[in-house]
Coordinates of C-alpha atoms in Angstrom, one line a residue:
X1395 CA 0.0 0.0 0.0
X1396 CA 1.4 3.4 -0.9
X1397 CA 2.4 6.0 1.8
X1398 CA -0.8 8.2 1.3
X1399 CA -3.2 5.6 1.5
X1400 CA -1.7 4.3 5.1
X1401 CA -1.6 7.8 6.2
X1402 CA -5.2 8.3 4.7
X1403 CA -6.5 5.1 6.1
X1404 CA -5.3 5.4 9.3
X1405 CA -6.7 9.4 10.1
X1406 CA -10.3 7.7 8.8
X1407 CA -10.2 4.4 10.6
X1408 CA -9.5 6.3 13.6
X1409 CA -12.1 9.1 12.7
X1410 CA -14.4 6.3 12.5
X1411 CA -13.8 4.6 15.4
X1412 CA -14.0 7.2 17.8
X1413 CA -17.3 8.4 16.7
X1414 CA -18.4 4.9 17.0
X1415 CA -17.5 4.8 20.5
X1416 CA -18.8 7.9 21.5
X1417 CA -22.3 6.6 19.8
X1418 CA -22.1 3.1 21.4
X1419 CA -21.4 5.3 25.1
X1420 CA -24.0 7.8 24.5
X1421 CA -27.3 4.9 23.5
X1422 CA -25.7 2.8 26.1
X1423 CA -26.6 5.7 28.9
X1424 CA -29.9 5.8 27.5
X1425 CA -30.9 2.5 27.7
X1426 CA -29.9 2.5 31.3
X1427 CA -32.0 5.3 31.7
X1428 CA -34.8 3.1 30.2
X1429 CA -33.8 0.7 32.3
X1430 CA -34.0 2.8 35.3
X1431 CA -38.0 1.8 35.5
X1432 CA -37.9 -1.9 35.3
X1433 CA -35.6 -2.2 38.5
X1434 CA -37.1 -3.7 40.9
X1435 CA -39.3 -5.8 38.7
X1436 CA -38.8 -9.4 40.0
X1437 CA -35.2 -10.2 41.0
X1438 CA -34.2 -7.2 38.2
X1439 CA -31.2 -5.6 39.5
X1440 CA -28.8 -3.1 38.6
X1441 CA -26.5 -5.6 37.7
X1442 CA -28.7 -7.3 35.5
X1443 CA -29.3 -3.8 33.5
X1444 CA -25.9 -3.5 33.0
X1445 CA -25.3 -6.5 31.6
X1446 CA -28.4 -6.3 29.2
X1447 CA -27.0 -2.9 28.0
X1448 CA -24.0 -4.4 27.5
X1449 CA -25.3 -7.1 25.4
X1450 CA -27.1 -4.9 23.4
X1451 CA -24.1 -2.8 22.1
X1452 CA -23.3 -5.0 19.0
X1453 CA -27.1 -4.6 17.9
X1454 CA -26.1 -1.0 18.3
X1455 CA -22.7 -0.7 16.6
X1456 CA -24.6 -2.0 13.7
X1457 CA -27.2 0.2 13.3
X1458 CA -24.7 2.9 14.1
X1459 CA -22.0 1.6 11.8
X1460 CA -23.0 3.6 8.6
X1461 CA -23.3 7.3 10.5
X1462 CA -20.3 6.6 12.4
X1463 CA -18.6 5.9 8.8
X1464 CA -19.9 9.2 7.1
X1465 CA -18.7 11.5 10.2
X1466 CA -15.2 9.9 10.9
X1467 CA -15.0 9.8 6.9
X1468 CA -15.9 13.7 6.8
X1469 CA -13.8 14.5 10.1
X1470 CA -10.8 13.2 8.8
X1471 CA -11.2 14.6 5.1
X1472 CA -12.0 18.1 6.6
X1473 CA -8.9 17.7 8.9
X1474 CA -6.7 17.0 6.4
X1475 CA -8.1 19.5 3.7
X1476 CA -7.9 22.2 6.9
X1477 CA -3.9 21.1 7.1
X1478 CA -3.8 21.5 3.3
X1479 CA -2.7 18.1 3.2
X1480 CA -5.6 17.4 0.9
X1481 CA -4.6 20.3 -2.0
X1482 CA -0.7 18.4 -1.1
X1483 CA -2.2 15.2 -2.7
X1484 CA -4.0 16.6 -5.5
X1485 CA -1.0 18.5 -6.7
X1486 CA 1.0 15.6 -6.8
X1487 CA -1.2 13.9 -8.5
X1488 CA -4.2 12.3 -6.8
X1489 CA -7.5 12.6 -8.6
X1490 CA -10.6 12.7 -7.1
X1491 CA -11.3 9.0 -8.7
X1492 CA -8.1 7.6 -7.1
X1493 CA -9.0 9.4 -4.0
X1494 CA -12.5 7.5 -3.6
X1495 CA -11.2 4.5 -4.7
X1496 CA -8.6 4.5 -1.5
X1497 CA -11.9 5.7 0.9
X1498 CA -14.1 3.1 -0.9
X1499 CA -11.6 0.3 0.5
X1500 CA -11.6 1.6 3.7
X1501 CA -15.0 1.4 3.5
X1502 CA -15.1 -2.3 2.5
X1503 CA -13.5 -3.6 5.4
X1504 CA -16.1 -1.6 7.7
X1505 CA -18.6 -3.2 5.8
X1506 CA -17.2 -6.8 6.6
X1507 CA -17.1 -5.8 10.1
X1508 CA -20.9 -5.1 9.8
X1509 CA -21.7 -7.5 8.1
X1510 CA -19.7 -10.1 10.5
X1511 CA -21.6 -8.2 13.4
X1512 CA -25.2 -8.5 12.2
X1513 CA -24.8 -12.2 11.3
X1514 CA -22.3 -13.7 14.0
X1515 CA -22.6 -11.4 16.7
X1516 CA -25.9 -9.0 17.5
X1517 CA -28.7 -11.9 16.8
X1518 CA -27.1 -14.3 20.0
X1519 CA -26.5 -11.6 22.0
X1520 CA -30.0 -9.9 21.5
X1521 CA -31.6 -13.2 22.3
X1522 CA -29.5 -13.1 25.1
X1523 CA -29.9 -9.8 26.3
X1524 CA -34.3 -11.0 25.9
X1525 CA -33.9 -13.9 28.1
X1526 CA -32.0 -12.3 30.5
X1527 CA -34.4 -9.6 30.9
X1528 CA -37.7 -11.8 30.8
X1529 CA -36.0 -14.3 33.1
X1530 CA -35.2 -11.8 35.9
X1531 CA -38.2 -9.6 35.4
X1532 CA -40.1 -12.8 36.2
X1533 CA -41.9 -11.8 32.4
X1534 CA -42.5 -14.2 29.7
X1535 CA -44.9 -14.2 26.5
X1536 CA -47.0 -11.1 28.8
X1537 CA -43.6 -8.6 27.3
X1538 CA -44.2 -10.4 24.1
X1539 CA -47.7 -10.0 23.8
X1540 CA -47.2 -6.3 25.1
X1541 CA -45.1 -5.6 22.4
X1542 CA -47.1 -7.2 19.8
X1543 CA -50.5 -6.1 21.4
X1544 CA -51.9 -10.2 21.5
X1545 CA -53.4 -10.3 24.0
X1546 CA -54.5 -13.9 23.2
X1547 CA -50.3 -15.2 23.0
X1548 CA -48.6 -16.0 20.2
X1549 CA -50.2 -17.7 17.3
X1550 CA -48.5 -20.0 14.8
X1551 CA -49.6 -21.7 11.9
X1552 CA -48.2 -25.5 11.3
X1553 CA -49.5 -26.9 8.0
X1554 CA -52.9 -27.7 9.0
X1555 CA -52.4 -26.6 12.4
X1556 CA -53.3 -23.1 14.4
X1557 CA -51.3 -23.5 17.2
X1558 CA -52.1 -20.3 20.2
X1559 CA -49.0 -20.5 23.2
X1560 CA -50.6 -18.4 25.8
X1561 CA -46.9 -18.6 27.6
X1562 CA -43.4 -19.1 26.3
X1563 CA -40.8 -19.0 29.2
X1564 CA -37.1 -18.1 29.3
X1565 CA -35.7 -22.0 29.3
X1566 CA -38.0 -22.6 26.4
X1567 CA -41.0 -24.3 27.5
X1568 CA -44.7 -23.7 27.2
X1569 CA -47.5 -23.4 28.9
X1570 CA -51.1 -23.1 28.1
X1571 CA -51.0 -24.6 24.1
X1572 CA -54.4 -24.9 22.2
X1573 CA -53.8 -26.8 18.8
X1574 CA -56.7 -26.4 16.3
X1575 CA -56.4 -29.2 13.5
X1576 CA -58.2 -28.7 10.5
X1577 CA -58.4 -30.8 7.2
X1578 CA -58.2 -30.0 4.0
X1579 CA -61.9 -28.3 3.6
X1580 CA -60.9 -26.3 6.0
X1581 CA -63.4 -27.8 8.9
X1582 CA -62.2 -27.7 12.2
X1583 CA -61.4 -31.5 13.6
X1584 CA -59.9 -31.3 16.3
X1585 CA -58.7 -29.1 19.5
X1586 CA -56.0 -29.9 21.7
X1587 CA -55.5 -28.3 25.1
X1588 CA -52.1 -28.7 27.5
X1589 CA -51.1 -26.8 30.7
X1590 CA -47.3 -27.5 29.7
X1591 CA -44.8 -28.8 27.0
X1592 CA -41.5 -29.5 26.6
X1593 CA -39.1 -29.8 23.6
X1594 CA -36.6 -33.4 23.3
X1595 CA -34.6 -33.9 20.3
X1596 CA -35.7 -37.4 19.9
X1597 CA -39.4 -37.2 20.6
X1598 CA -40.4 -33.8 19.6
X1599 CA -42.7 -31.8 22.4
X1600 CA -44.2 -33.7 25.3
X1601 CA -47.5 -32.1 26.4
X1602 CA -48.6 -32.7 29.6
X1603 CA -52.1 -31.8 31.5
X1604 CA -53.6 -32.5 27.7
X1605 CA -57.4 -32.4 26.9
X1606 CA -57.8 -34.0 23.2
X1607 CA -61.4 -33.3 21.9
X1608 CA -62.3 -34.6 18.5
X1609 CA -65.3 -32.8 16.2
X1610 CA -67.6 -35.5 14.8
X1611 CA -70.4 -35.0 12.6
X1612 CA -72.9 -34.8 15.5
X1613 CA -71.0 -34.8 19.0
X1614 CA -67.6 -34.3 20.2
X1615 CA -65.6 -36.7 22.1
X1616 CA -62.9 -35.6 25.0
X1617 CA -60.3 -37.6 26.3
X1618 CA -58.2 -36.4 29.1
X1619 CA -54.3 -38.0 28.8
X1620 CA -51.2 -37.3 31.2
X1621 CA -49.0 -36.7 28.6
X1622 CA -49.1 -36.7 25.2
X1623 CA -46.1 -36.7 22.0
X1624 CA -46.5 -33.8 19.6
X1625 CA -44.7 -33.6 16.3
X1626 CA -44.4 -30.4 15.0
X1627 CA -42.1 -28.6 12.6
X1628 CA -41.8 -25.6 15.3
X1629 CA -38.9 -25.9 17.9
X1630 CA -37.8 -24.0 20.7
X1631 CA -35.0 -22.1 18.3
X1632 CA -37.8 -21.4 15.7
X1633 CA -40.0 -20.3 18.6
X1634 CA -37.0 -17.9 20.4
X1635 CA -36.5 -16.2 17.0
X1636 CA -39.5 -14.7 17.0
X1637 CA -38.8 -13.1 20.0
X1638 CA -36.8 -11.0 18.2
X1639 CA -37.7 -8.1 15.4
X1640 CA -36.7 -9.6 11.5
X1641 CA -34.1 -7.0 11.5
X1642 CA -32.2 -8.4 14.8
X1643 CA -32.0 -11.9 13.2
X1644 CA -29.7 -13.4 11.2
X1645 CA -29.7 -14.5 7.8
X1646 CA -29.9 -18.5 8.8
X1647 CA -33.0 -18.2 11.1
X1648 CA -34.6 -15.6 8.3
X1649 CA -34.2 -17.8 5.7
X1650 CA -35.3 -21.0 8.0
X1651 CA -38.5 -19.0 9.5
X1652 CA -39.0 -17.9 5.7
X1653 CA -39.6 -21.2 3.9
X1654 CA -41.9 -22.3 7.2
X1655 CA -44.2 -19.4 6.5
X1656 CA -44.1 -20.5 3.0
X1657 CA -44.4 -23.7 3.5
X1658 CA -47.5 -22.8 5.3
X1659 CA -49.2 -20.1 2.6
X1660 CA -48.4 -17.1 4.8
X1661 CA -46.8 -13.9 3.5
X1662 CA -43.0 -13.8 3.8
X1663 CA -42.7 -10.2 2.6
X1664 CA -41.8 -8.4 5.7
X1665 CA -39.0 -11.5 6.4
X1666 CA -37.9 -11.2 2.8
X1667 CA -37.1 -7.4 3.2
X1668 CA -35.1 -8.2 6.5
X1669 CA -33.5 -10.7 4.3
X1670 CA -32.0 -8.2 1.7
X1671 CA -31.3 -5.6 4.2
X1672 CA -28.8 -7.9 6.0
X1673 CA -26.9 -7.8 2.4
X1674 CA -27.5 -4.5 1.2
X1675 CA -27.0 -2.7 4.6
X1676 CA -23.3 -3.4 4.9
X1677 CA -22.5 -1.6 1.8
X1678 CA -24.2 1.1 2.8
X1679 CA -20.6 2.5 4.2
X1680 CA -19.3 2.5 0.5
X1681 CA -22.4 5.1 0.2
X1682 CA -21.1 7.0 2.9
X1683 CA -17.5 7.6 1.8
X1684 CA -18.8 8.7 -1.2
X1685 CA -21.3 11.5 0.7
X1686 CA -17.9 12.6 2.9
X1687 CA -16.0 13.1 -0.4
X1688 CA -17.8 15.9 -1.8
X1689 CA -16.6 17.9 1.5
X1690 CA -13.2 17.3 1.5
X1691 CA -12.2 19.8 -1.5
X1692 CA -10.9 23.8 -0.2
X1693 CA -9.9 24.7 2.8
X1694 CA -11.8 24.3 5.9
X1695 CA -11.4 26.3 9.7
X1696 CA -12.2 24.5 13.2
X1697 CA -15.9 26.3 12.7
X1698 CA -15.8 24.5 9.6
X1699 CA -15.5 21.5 10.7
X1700 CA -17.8 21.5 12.9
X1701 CA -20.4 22.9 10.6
X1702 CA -19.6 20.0 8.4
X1703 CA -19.7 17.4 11.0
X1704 CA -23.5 18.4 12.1
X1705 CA -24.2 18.5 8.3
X1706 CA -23.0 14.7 8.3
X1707 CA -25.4 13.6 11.4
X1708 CA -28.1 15.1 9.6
X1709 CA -27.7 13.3 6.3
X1710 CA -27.4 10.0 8.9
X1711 CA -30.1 10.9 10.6
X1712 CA -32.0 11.0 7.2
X1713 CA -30.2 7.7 6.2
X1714 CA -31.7 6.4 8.9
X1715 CA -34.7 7.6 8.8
X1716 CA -35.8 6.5 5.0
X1717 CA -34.2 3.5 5.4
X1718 CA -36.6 2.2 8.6
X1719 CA -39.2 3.9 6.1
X1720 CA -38.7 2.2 3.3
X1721 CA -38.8 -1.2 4.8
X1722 CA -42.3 -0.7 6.8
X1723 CA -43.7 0.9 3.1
X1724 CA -42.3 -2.5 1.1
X1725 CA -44.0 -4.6 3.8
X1726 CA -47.4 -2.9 3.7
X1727 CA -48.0 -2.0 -0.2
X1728 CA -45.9 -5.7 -1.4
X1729 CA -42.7 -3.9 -2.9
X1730 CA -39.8 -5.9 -4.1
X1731 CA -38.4 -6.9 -1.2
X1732 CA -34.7 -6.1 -2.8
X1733 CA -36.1 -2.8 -4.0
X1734 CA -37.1 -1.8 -0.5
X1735 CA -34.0 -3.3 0.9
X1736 CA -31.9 -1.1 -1.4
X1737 CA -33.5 1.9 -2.6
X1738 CA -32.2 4.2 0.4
X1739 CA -28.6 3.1 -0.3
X1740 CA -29.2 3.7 -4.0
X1741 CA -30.9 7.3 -3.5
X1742 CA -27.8 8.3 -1.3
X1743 CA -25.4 6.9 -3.7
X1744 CA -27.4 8.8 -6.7
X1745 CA -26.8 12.2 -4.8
X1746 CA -23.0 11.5 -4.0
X1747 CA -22.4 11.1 -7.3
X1748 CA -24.4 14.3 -7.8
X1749 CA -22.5 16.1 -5.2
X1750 CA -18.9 14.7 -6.8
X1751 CA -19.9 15.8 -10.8
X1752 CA -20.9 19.3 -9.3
X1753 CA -17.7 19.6 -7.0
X1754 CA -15.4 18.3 -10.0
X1755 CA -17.6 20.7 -12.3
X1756 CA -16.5 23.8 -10.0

């Protein structure tokens, strides 16, 4: 690697990184102050927050990763142009192509880091963070339902099966399942009740307390059993994932939890989105270089800089903002789920280039 592109990489890496930290720091203190409320809760502790804020941070430092990009990127550009170490470059040579190039590899290994992040790391320590705080709250599928607004549990469908978990606690068991079985005219046939289950490898989910009622043409017959084996295609990992939003999970479990609801004729398109947002939101640091570039040309004072690095919150703010937009849109009018996925990263990159041709054009 030539000289410049150390010297250049190494002011924007740790541009970059600082900002980062000082984002991670700052949404850390507010979600202890949003913890604040729950302690108390159960055998909640301060401890216990703590550690669920601290769990958290990776879910953070990937949402945060793109912003933190476009201000270190612009910091370090508008420090350098301040020092004239920018005009330095140009006169000997660099040209603004050559110059994004070096910024856009830089921005390539940040996007790795994201991506390695939102697949490897944030999903298990979300879940974590979630049965941590439902286990010591004493909570279970209530914060679920709360969050949801089911008031009824959680409803699954399985094939032929509507399956309604009234309860789904922090080891992974149930309690209060209601299976409705219907065939294939869609007539109800059968309605199984159970106070408890329990997943095994080997033999599926034991229910236990179970009332089995089958629908005949005229009556209906109830048998009460101890225990009963139920074969399903849900398990407890399926079950945990959707304890978390699409966007926290991984691309494994959003491809897994995809084909079930296909398999079972429901719509997949909010999943779908999530999907292509775990691939397109990586590069959006690429995008972000190219924003910062646009402001790294004159010279620049300390005012300037600052100027330039509330300018850069506000375009991540925006980002941000369409980005979270054009997701929930997709999902509710049936977009493309790679259009909605991408079409934030694609406006952004549309007005860099934009920004570039004018700057160049000047």
């Amino acid at each position: 690697m030539k000289v410049y592109q150390r010297y250049l990489a190494r002011e924007v890496v740790i541009a970059v990184l600082l900002v980062l930290l000082a984002f991670l720091a700052l949404f850390a203190f507010f979600d202890l102050l949003g913890e604040v409320g729950s302690l108390g809760q159960g055998g909640y502790r301060i401890q216990h927050a703590f550690v669920y804020v601290l769990l958290r941070l990776s879910g953070r430092a990937y949402e945060l990763m793109p912003l933190a990009i476009l201000i270190g990127t612009l910091y370090a550009l508008a420090n350098l142009s301040r020092h004239s170490e920018i005009t330095v470059l140009r006169a000997s040579g660099l040209s603004t192509g050559r110059l994004l190039v070096c910024l856009c590899q830089i921005a390539a290994a940040f996007a790795v880091l994201t991506f390695l992040i939102g697949e490897y790391v944030a999903p298990p320590a979300e879940h974590a963070a979630s049965q941590l705080r439902l286990k010591e709250r004493g909570r279970t599928m209530q914060e679920l339902r709360s969050v949801r607004n089911l008031r009824s549990g959680l409803w699954v469908k399985d094939e032929r099966n509507f399956i309604n978990i009234r309860l789904l606690l922090s080891d992974r068991s149930l309690r209060g399942i209601r299976i409705f079985q219907f065939d294939e005219h869609g007539k109800l046939r059968s309605v199984t009740e159970a106070g408890a289950g329990e997943f095994t490898a080997a033999d599926g989910w034991r229910l236990t307390d179970v009332a089995h009622t089958v629908l005949q043409k005229d009556s209906a017959k109830v048998e009460k059993l101890a225990e009963l084996s139920w074969r399903s295609a849900l398990n407890p990992e399926m079950l945990a994932v959707l304890m978390l939003p699409p966007d926290r999970m991984s691309l494994r479990h959003l491809s897994a939890y995809t084909r079930h609801l296909s398999d079972n004729r429901q719509r997949t398109n909010r999943y779908d989105i999530a999907f292509w947002k775990k691939i397109v939101y990586p590069l959006a640091g690429l995008v972000m270089v190219a924003l910062a570039l646009p402001f790294s040309t004159g010279h620049h004072r300390a005012s300037g800089i600052g100027l330039q690095i509330f300018v850069g919150v506000m375009i991540g703010v925006l980002f941000h903002t369409l980005n979270g937009l054009s997701s929930n849109l997709g999902a509710i009018h049936g977009w493309p789920p790679l259009l909605s996925a991408a079409a934030p990263s694609a406006l952004f990159l549309l007005a860099a280039g934009l920004m570039i041709w004018w700057v160049e054009r000047r």
